[in-house]
Coordinates of C-alpha atoms and ligand atoms in Angstrom, one line a residue:
M658 CA 8.4 15.4 26.2
A659 CA 5.3 17.0 24.6
L660 CA 6.1 15.7 21.3
R661 CA 6.6 12.3 22.5
L662 CA 3.2 12.2 24.2
R663 CA 1.8 13.4 21.1
H664 CA 3.3 11.0 19.2
H665 CA 2.4 8.1 21.3
R666 CA -1.4 9.3 20.9
L667 CA -0.7 9.2 17.2
R668 CA 0.4 5.8 17.4
R669 CA -2.6 4.5 19.2
T670 CA -4.7 6.0 16.7
A671 CA -2.6 4.4 14.1
L672 CA -5.5 2.6 12.1
A673 CA -7.4 6.1 11.8
A674 CA -7.6 5.4 8.2
A675 CA -10.0 6.7 5.6
A676 CA -10.3 5.1 2.3
A677 CA -12.3 3.6 -0.2
A678 CA -14.2 4.7 -3.1
T679 CA -14.0 3.2 -6.5
L680 CA -14.9 0.0 -7.7
I681 CA -12.7 -2.9 -8.2
T682 CA -12.0 -6.6 -7.8
G683 CA -9.1 -8.4 -7.3
V684 CA -7.8 -11.1 -9.7
L685 CA -7.0 -9.7 -13.1
V686 CA -5.8 -10.7 -16.5
G687 CA -3.0 -9.9 -18.3
A688 CA -2.8 -8.5 -22.1
G689 CA -2.1 -5.2 -23.7
T690 CA 0.1 -3.3 -25.5
S691 CA 3.8 -2.9 -25.3
Q692 CA 5.5 0.1 -24.2
A693 CA 8.3 1.4 -26.8
A694 CA 11.7 1.8 -25.2
T695 CA 11.3 5.6 -25.4
S696 CA 12.0 8.5 -23.0
Q697 CA 11.0 7.6 -19.7
P698 CA 10.7 9.7 -16.4
C699 CA 14.4 9.3 -15.5
D700 CA 15.7 10.1 -19.2
I701 CA 13.3 13.2 -18.8
Y702 CA 15.0 14.4 -15.4
A703 CA 18.6 13.8 -17.0
A704 CA 17.8 16.0 -19.8
G705 CA 16.6 18.7 -17.7
G706 CA 19.9 18.6 -15.9
T707 CA 18.5 17.0 -12.7
P708 CA 19.3 13.2 -13.0
C709 CA 17.6 10.3 -11.1
V710 CA 19.7 9.3 -8.1
A711 CA 17.1 6.7 -7.1
A712 CA 14.4 5.2 -9.2
H713 CA 11.8 2.9 -7.8
S714 CA 8.8 1.2 -9.3
T715 CA 7.0 -2.3 -9.3
T716 CA 4.9 -1.3 -12.5
R717 CA 7.5 -0.4 -15.1
A718 CA 10.9 0.8 -16.4
L719 CA 11.8 4.4 -15.5
Y720 CA 14.7 4.7 -18.2
G721 CA 14.0 3.7 -21.8
T722 CA 17.0 1.5 -21.8
Y723 CA 16.4 -0.2 -18.3
N724 CA 16.2 -4.0 -18.6
G725 CA 16.9 -5.1 -15.0
A726 CA 14.7 -6.3 -12.2
L727 CA 12.2 -4.1 -10.7
Y728 CA 11.7 -5.8 -7.4
Q729 CA 12.1 -9.2 -5.7
V730 CA 9.7 -11.3 -4.1
R731 CA 9.9 -14.1 -1.2
R732 CA 7.3 -16.8 -1.2
A733 CA 6.0 -18.5 2.2
S734 CA 6.0 -22.1 0.7
D735 CA 10.0 -22.3 0.8
N736 CA 11.2 -19.0 1.6
T737 CA 12.8 -18.6 -1.9
T738 CA 13.0 -15.4 -3.8
R739 CA 12.4 -14.3 -7.3
D740 CA 13.4 -11.4 -9.0
I741 CA 10.4 -9.6 -11.1
G742 CA 11.6 -8.1 -14.3
L743 CA 10.0 -6.4 -17.3
L744 CA 8.4 -7.6 -20.7
S745 CA 10.9 -5.6 -22.6
A746 CA 13.5 -2.9 -22.2
G747 CA 12.1 0.3 -21.1
G748 CA 8.8 -1.2 -20.9
Y749 CA 6.3 -2.7 -18.3
V750 CA 6.8 -5.2 -15.6
N751 CA 6.3 -9.2 -16.4
A752 CA 3.8 -9.8 -13.2
A753 CA 3.3 -13.2 -14.8
T754 CA 6.5 -14.1 -13.3
Q755 CA 5.5 -13.2 -9.7
D756 CA 2.0 -15.2 -10.5
S757 CA 3.4 -18.4 -11.1
F758 CA 6.2 -18.1 -8.6
C759 CA 3.5 -17.1 -5.9
S760 CA 1.1 -19.7 -7.2
G761 CA -0.4 -21.9 -4.5
T762 CA 1.4 -19.9 -1.7
S763 CA 1.8 -16.3 -0.6
C764 CA 4.6 -13.5 -1.5
V765 CA 6.0 -10.4 0.3
I766 CA 8.1 -7.9 -1.4
T767 CA 11.5 -8.0 -0.3
I768 CA 13.5 -5.6 -2.4
I769 CA 12.7 -2.6 -4.5
Y770 CA 15.5 -2.2 -6.8
D771 CA 17.0 1.0 -7.8
Q772 CA 16.9 1.5 -11.6
S773 CA 19.5 4.4 -11.3
G774 CA 22.4 2.3 -11.2
R775 CA 23.3 3.9 -7.8
N776 CA 22.1 0.4 -5.9
N777 CA 19.8 2.6 -3.8
R778 CA 17.4 -0.4 -3.4
L779 CA 14.9 -0.3 -0.4
T780 CA 14.5 -3.2 1.9
Q781 CA 12.7 -4.2 4.9
A782 CA 13.1 -1.3 7.1
P783 CA 15.1 -1.8 10.5
P784 CA 13.8 -0.5 14.0
G785 CA 14.8 3.1 14.7
G786 CA 13.0 5.5 17.1
F787 CA 10.2 3.0 16.7
S788 CA 10.2 -0.7 16.2
G789 CA 8.3 -2.6 13.6
P790 CA 6.1 -5.4 14.3
A791 CA 8.5 -8.2 12.6
A792 CA 11.4 -10.1 14.1
G793 CA 14.3 -8.0 15.8
G794 CA 11.9 -4.9 15.4
Y795 CA 11.8 -4.9 11.8
D796 CA 8.8 -3.5 10.0
N797 CA 6.7 -5.9 8.0
L798 CA 7.0 -6.6 4.4
A799 CA 4.1 -5.6 1.8
N800 CA 1.9 -8.7 0.6
A801 CA 2.9 -8.8 -3.1
T802 CA -0.5 -8.9 -4.3
A803 CA -2.5 -6.6 -2.0
A804 CA -2.3 -3.8 -4.8
P805 CA -3.2 -5.1 -8.2
V806 CA -3.6 -2.6 -11.1
S807 CA -3.3 -2.4 -14.8
V808 CA -0.4 -0.1 -16.5
G809 CA -0.4 0.0 -20.4
G810 CA -2.9 -2.8 -20.3
H811 CA -0.6 -5.1 -18.5
K812 CA -1.1 -6.4 -15.1
A813 CA 0.9 -5.0 -12.5
Y814 CA 1.2 -4.8 -8.6
G815 CA 2.0 -1.8 -6.4
V816 CA 3.3 -1.7 -2.8
F817 CA 0.8 -2.0 -0.5
V818 CA 1.6 -0.4 3.0
A819 CA -0.7 -1.6 5.7
P820 CA 0.4 0.0 9.2
G821 CA 3.7 -1.5 10.2
T822 CA 4.9 -1.9 6.7
G823 CA 8.0 0.0 6.0
Y824 CA 11.0 0.1 3.5
R825 CA 14.4 2.1 3.9
N826 CA 17.9 2.5 2.7
N827 CA 20.3 4.2 5.1
A828 CA 23.5 3.7 3.2
T829 CA 22.9 5.6 -0.2
N830 CA 24.8 6.9 -2.9
G831 CA 24.3 10.4 -4.4
V832 CA 21.3 11.4 -2.6
A833 CA 21.1 15.1 -1.4
T834 CA 22.6 15.8 2.0
G835 CA 22.7 18.9 4.0
D836 CA 21.0 21.9 2.2
Q837 CA 21.7 20.3 -1.0
P838 CA 18.9 20.7 -3.7
E839 CA 17.1 17.7 -4.9
G840 CA 13.6 16.7 -6.3
M841 CA 11.3 13.6 -6.0
Y842 CA 7.8 12.6 -7.2
A843 CA 5.7 9.3 -6.6
I844 CA 2.6 7.9 -7.7
F845 CA 0.2 6.8 -4.9
D846 CA -3.4 5.2 -4.5
G847 CA -5.0 8.7 -3.7
T848 CA -7.9 6.6 -1.9
H849 CA -5.7 4.8 0.4
Y850 CA -4.3 6.6 3.0
N851 CA -4.8 7.4 7.0
G852 CA -4.2 9.7 9.9
G853 CA -1.3 7.8 11.3
C854 CA 2.2 9.0 11.0
C855 CA 3.6 8.7 8.3
F856 CA 3.2 7.4 4.8
D857 CA 6.3 9.0 3.3
Y858 CA 8.6 8.6 0.3
G859 CA 12.0 10.6 0.4
N860 CA 14.7 11.7 2.1
A861 CA 15.2 10.9 5.8
E862 CA 17.9 10.1 8.6
T863 CA 20.4 7.6 8.2
N864 CA 20.1 6.3 12.0
S865 CA 16.4 5.8 11.7
R866 CA 15.9 8.3 14.4
D867 CA 14.3 11.7 14.7
N868 CA 17.5 14.0 14.4
G869 CA 15.7 17.2 14.5
N870 CA 14.1 19.9 12.4
G871 CA 15.3 19.8 8.6
T872 CA 16.7 16.3 8.9
M873 CA 14.3 15.0 6.7
E874 CA 12.7 16.1 3.0
A875 CA 10.1 13.7 2.1
I876 CA 6.8 13.4 0.4
Y877 CA 3.9 12.6 2.8
F878 CA 0.3 11.6 1.8
G879 CA -2.5 11.2 4.3
N880 CA -4.9 13.2 6.4
I881 CA -3.0 13.7 9.6
K882 CA -3.6 17.0 11.3
V883 CA -1.3 17.0 14.0
W884 CA 1.3 19.4 12.2
G885 CA 0.4 20.6 8.8
Y886 CA -2.8 20.4 6.8
G887 CA -4.7 22.3 3.9
A888 CA -7.7 23.1 2.6
G889 CA -11.0 20.6 3.3
N890 CA -10.8 17.4 5.1
G891 CA -7.7 15.6 3.5
P892 CA -5.9 13.8 2.2
W893 CA -3.0 16.2 1.6
I894 CA 0.4 16.0 -0.1
M895 CA 2.8 17.7 2.4
A896 CA 6.4 17.8 2.8
D897 CA 7.7 15.7 6.0
L898 CA 10.7 17.8 6.9
E899 CA 11.0 16.2 10.3
N900 CA 8.8 17.3 13.4
G901 CA 6.7 18.5 10.8
L902 CA 4.5 17.7 7.8
F903 CA 4.4 21.1 5.9
S904 CA 1.6 22.2 3.7
G905 CA 3.0 25.7 3.1
V906 CA 5.1 28.3 4.7
N907 CA 3.1 28.0 7.9
Q908 CA 3.5 25.5 10.7
H909 CA -0.2 24.3 10.7
Y910 CA -2.8 25.5 8.2
N911 CA -1.9 26.5 4.5
A912 CA -4.9 27.1 2.4
G913 CA -3.1 26.5 -0.8
D914 CA -2.5 22.9 0.0
P915 CA -6.1 21.0 -1.6
T916 CA -7.6 17.9 -0.6
I917 CA -6.5 15.4 -3.5
S918 CA -7.3 12.1 -3.7
H919 CA -7.1 10.8 -7.2
R920 CA -7.1 7.1 -7.6
F921 CA -3.5 7.6 -9.2
L922 CA -2.0 10.3 -7.5
T923 CA 0.9 12.1 -8.8
A924 CA 2.9 13.7 -5.9
V925 CA 5.9 16.0 -6.1
I926 CA 8.0 17.8 -3.5
K927 CA 11.4 19.4 -4.2
G928 CA 13.5 21.4 -2.1
E929 CA 16.7 23.7 -2.5
P930 CA 18.5 26.4 -0.4
N931 CA 15.3 28.4 1.2
H932 CA 13.2 27.4 -1.4
W933 CA 11.0 24.3 -1.7
A934 CA 7.5 23.3 -3.6
I935 CA 4.3 21.0 -3.3
R936 CA 2.9 19.8 -6.7
G937 CA 0.3 17.3 -7.5
G938 CA -2.0 16.2 -10.1
N939 CA -4.0 13.1 -11.5
G940 CA -1.7 10.4 -12.7
Q941 CA -4.3 9.5 -15.3
S942 CA -4.9 12.8 -16.9
G943 CA -4.0 16.4 -17.1
G944 CA -1.1 18.2 -15.6
L945 CA 0.6 19.1 -12.5
S946 CA -0.6 22.0 -10.1
T947 CA 1.5 23.8 -8.0
F948 CA 0.1 24.0 -4.4
Y949 CA 3.2 26.0 -2.6
N950 CA 6.2 27.5 -4.1
G951 CA 8.5 29.6 -2.0
V952 CA 10.7 29.9 1.1
R953 CA 11.4 27.7 3.9
P954 CA 8.8 27.3 6.6
N955 CA 8.7 30.1 9.1
V956 CA 9.6 27.7 11.9
A957 CA 13.0 27.7 13.3
G958 CA 15.3 24.7 12.2
Y959 CA 14.2 24.5 8.3
N960 CA 16.5 26.8 6.7
P961 CA 19.2 25.5 6.1
M962 CA 18.3 22.1 5.8
K963 CA 20.4 19.0 7.3
K964 CA 19.2 16.5 5.0
E965 CA 21.0 13.1 5.7
G966 CA 20.2 11.1 2.6
A967 CA 18.7 8.0 3.6
I968 CA 15.4 7.0 1.6
I969 CA 12.4 5.6 3.2
L970 CA 9.1 4.1 2.0
G971 CA 5.9 3.7 4.1
I972 CA 7.2 5.2 7.1
G973 CA 8.2 8.3 9.1
G974 CA 11.9 9.2 9.5
D975 CA 12.2 8.0 13.2
N976 CA 10.4 4.6 11.7
S977 CA 7.0 5.5 12.9
I978 CA 4.9 3.0 11.5
S979 CA 1.3 4.0 11.6
G980 CA 0.9 5.4 8.3
A981 CA -0.9 3.5 5.4
G982 CA -0.9 4.1 1.5
T983 CA 0.2 2.5 -1.8
F984 CA 3.1 3.0 -3.8
Y985 CA 3.5 2.4 -7.5
E986 CA 6.7 4.2 -8.6
G987 CA 8.9 7.1 -7.4
V988 CA 12.1 8.7 -8.0
M989 CA 14.4 11.3 -6.3
T990 CA 16.7 13.6 -8.3
A991 CA 19.9 15.4 -8.1
G992 CA 19.5 19.2 -8.2
Y993 CA 16.1 21.1 -8.1
P994 CA 14.0 20.2 -11.4
S995 CA 12.3 22.8 -13.3
D996 CA 8.5 22.8 -13.5
A997 CA 8.9 22.1 -17.2
T998 CA 10.8 19.1 -16.5
E999 CA 8.1 17.9 -14.0
N1000 CA 5.3 18.5 -16.3
S1001 CA 6.9 16.4 -18.9
V1002 CA 7.5 13.4 -16.4
Q1003 CA 3.5 13.7 -15.7
A1004 CA 2.6 13.6 -19.4
N1005 CA 4.7 10.3 -19.5
I1006 CA 3.0 9.1 -16.5
V1007 CA -0.4 9.8 -18.1
A1008 CA 0.7 8.1 -21.1
A1009 CA 2.1 4.9 -19.1
G1010 CA -1.8 4.4 -18.8
Y1011 CA -2.5 3.3 -15.0
T1012 CA -6.0 2.1 -14.3
T1013 CA -7.5 -0.3 -11.9
A1014 CA -7.5 -4.1 -12.3
T1015 CA -10.0 -5.7 -14.2
S1016 CA -11.4 -8.8 -12.9
S1017 CA -11.3 -12.2 -14.3
G1018 CA -14.9 -13.3 -14.7
G1019 CA -16.1 -10.7 -12.3
T1020 CA -16.1 -13.4 -9.7
V1021 CA -16.1 -10.7 -6.8
T1022 CA -17.6 -7.6 -8.0
P1023 CA -18.9 -5.3 -5.7
G1024 CA -22.6 -5.2 -5.8
T1025 CA -23.2 -8.8 -6.7
S1026 CA -24.4 -11.4 -4.1
I1027 CA -22.2 -14.6 -3.8
S1028 CA -21.6 -17.5 -1.7
L1029 CA -18.3 -19.0 -0.8
R1030 CA -17.6 -22.6 -1.0
A1031 CA -14.7 -24.3 0.4
T1032 CA -12.7 -26.6 -2.2
T1033 CA -11.0 -28.9 -0.2
A1034 CA -12.1 -32.5 -1.1
C1035 CA -13.5 -33.2 2.5
C1036 CA -15.6 -30.0 2.3
T1037 CA -16.8 -29.2 -1.1
T1038 CA -20.5 -29.0 0.1
R1039 CA -19.5 -26.5 2.9
Y1040 CA -19.9 -22.7 2.6
I1041 CA -19.1 -19.9 4.8
T1042 CA -22.1 -19.2 6.8
H1043 CA -23.0 -17.2 10.1
S1044 CA -25.3 -18.1 12.8
G1045 CA -25.8 -14.8 14.7
A1046 CA -22.2 -13.3 15.1
T1047 CA -20.9 -17.0 14.9
V1048 CA -19.1 -17.8 11.4
A1049 CA -18.1 -21.1 10.5
T1050 CA -18.6 -23.4 7.2
S1051 CA -21.8 -25.3 7.0
V1052 CA -23.3 -27.9 4.6
I1053 CA -25.7 -26.2 2.3
T1054 CA -27.7 -27.9 -0.4
S1055 CA -30.9 -26.9 -2.3
A1056 CA -32.8 -28.7 0.4
S1057 CA -31.5 -26.3 3.3
T1058 CA -34.0 -24.2 4.9
A1059 CA -34.3 -20.7 3.6
T1060 CA -32.4 -19.1 6.8
D1061 CA -29.6 -21.4 6.3
K1062 CA -29.2 -20.3 2.5
A1063 CA -29.4 -16.7 3.5
N1064 CA -27.0 -17.3 6.1
A1065 CA -24.7 -18.4 3.5
S1066 CA -25.2 -15.5 1.2
W1067 CA -23.1 -12.4 0.9
V1068 CA -23.0 -9.1 -0.9
V1069 CA -19.7 -8.1 -2.2
R1070 CA -19.0 -4.5 -1.1
T1071 CA -15.8 -2.3 -2.2
G1072 CA -13.2 -3.0 0.6
L1073 CA -14.2 -0.9 3.5
A1074 CA -10.5 -0.1 4.0
N1075 CA -9.0 -0.6 0.6
S1076 CA -10.9 0.3 -2.6
S1077 CA -8.7 -2.4 -4.3
C1078 CA -10.0 -5.0 -2.2
V1079 CA -13.5 -6.3 -1.0
S1080 CA -15.7 -6.6 2.3
F1081 CA -18.6 -9.1 2.4
E1082 CA -21.8 -7.8 4.2
S1083 CA -24.3 -10.6 5.1
K1084 CA -27.3 -10.9 2.9
N1085 CA -29.6 -11.1 5.7
T1086 CA -28.0 -8.7 8.4
A1087 CA -27.7 -5.8 6.5
G1088 CA -24.7 -3.6 7.8
S1089 CA -23.0 -6.4 9.5
Y1090 CA -19.8 -7.8 7.8
L1091 CA -17.3 -10.8 7.8
R1092 CA -14.6 -9.2 10.0
H1093 CA -11.7 -11.2 11.8
Q1094 CA -11.2 -10.5 15.6
N1095 CA -8.2 -12.6 17.3
Y1096 CA -7.5 -14.3 13.8
Q1097 CA -11.0 -15.9 13.9
L1098 CA -13.9 -14.7 11.5
N1099 CA -17.3 -13.5 13.1
L1100 CA -20.0 -11.2 11.7
G1101 CA -19.9 -7.7 13.3
A1102 CA -22.0 -4.5 13.0
N1103 CA -20.1 -2.0 11.1
D1104 CA -19.2 0.4 13.9
G1105 CA -17.4 3.0 11.6
T1106 CA -14.2 2.5 12.9
A1107 CA -10.9 2.2 10.9
L1108 CA -10.1 -0.9 12.9
F1109 CA -13.5 -2.6 11.8
A1110 CA -13.0 -1.6 8.4
S1111 CA -9.5 -3.0 8.4
D1112 CA -10.3 -6.2 9.9
A1113 CA -13.5 -6.7 7.6
T1114 CA -11.5 -6.1 4.3
F1115 CA -9.9 -8.7 2.1
C1116 CA -8.0 -8.6 -0.9
P1117 CA -8.9 -11.4 -3.5
Q1118 CA -6.3 -13.0 -5.5
A1119 CA -6.4 -16.4 -7.7
G1120 CA -7.1 -19.3 -5.7
Q1121 CA -4.1 -21.0 -4.4
N1122 CA -5.0 -24.3 -5.4
G1123 CA -6.0 -23.1 -8.7
Q1124 CA -9.7 -22.8 -8.0
G1125 CA -11.7 -19.9 -7.3
A1126 CA -10.0 -17.3 -5.1
S1127 CA -7.9 -16.7 -2.1
F1128 CA -8.5 -13.7 0.3
A1129 CA -5.7 -11.8 2.0
S1130 CA -6.6 -10.0 5.2
S1131 CA -6.2 -6.2 4.5
N1132 CA -4.4 -5.8 7.8
Y1133 CA -2.7 -9.0 8.3
P1134 CA -1.7 -9.4 4.6
S1135 CA 0.3 -12.6 5.1
R1136 CA -2.9 -14.1 6.7
Y1137 CA -5.9 -15.8 4.3
I1138 CA -9.3 -16.8 4.9
R1139 CA -9.0 -20.3 5.8
H1140 CA -11.2 -23.1 7.0
Y1141 CA -10.0 -25.5 9.9
N1142 CA -12.3 -28.0 11.7
N1143 CA -15.1 -26.3 10.0
N1144 CA -14.1 -23.0 11.5
V1145 CA -12.9 -19.9 9.8
Y1146 CA -9.8 -17.9 10.3
I1147 CA -7.4 -15.7 9.0
A1148 CA -4.4 -18.1 8.7
S1149 CA -0.7 -18.0 8.1
N1150 CA 0.9 -20.5 6.2
G1151 CA 2.9 -22.9 8.7
G1152 CA 2.3 -20.3 11.5
S1153 CA 2.1 -21.2 15.1
N1154 CA -1.7 -21.7 15.8
A1155 CA -3.2 -25.0 14.9
F1156 CA -5.4 -23.3 12.3
D1157 CA -2.2 -22.3 10.6
S1158 CA -1.2 -25.6 9.6
A1159 CA 0.7 -26.1 6.4
T1160 CA -1.3 -29.4 5.9
A1161 CA -3.9 -28.7 3.1
W1162 CA -2.9 -25.1 3.1
A1163 CA -3.7 -24.5 -0.7
D1164 CA -6.9 -26.2 -0.6
D1165 CA -8.1 -24.7 2.8
V1166 CA -7.7 -21.2 1.6
S1167 CA -9.0 -21.5 -1.7
W1168 CA -12.8 -20.8 -2.1
E1169 CA -15.0 -21.0 -5.2
V1170 CA -17.1 -17.8 -5.4
T1171 CA -20.6 -19.0 -6.5
G1172 CA -23.9 -17.1 -7.2
A1173 CA -25.6 -16.7 -3.8
W1174 CA -27.7 -19.1 -2.2
T1175 CA -30.2 -16.2 -1.6
P1176 CA -29.7 -14.2 -4.7
Ligands
AHR1444 O1 7.9 15.0 10.7 C1 6.7 14.1 11.2 C2 7.4 12.9 11.9 O2 8.1 13.2 13.1 C3 8.6 12.3 11.3 O3 8.3 11.7 10.3 C4 9.1 11.4 12.3 O4 10.3 11.0 12.0 C5 8.8 12.2 13.7 O5 8.0 11.7 14.3

């Protein structure tokens, strides 16, 4: 009972996120080098005697010879799907396929394929101990464009997990069960995390329920302190072993597990009979450090382990859906990998060349002042403006008053809840931002809460009608900033509200990003 109560409290604080830091912008351009079909992470694990049994990535091949699909997207306009593959065997993702397929509409990631040949693909997680927000209690699917990056000079997209998003496979092939040895790594955005339970990747229960201590072995990333924690304020890489996130041998505090938040974070967990380890490093440079290497926790139920062999991404073992994070790639192995093998994998990750997205034309660059002009034929002289807390579109011309011009001017800020996205601070009301409430935009003073940060964060992408930019809501990623009857909403194409109308959708969600009326 105590655990249940604690868990509900956790769910209430679901959006207790932290986040933010580095600079970016949303819309990027492709170009760059091709990656030779060389030894990739799963070739390295195989050479070390611990082959991959699951290999997931939306950015690149994890075998030198892999030439299949990486993931599948589904677009909102007609509900059709498209597999997203590679530029070449063993190489980088062909993100242009996604861009053209999703042009003028929005897309979600429906399948993350398994490159290992075992068909351990990840799909929309079903309800379990907890239900997700989508139909039938399933979890949400990730917006396919919410986590843009560049890898080896090539445009790519990660899997952006807002709370409520989750992927799972409860019928796997070859994944460790019982006390069998296994290893795993994942690359996350170390600046995107929260204190909700539980942003995980790895081994979990096959019935999506809490089956007791030791029934999971997954990588956790975030700053929840209910179970284990390490040095500093977090986030930490920990092992989710069920009913406990472990940062070392002790149930709660372990000084050896540091706060770690590299923009591209390599996180490693591995376990074998009465032995496990936590490792981590910077996915852009340097090697891996070992943060724990020793016996199973000094808490009953974790030795021997009772792993069940399902695979989860973005959720807890019982389908707890309060975690947040971003995933780019990850694998699970059969057997306990050596440190040397993992060190070689880390070198491969660094060589792959993960970097933050570059902007096309710098149209939504943090620090700049802009105005946002509607592109629908009716309304091309209208801009997003505020009048006090009320937000609408208003006609602004060079003859407008200084106040009206300032009301139509915004300072682009790094996204309050996601450093890959942006927030819009009022030019003449410092500290107040465009945010949504009940799906309508207003101007609100930043109250420092995680909810405000999420409501005030928008992820830019190319304008859906081919003009300017469209902005997906960070916490409702299938909703976009849209004008309707001169009011401004976060709308869902063809949804149930009048402002969700499919008519004029692409035009209404596309905004020219102009120089600010008040620079
Ligand atoms: O172990 C932490 C979490 O506890 C698990 O992910 C979840 O299944 C349970 O609520």
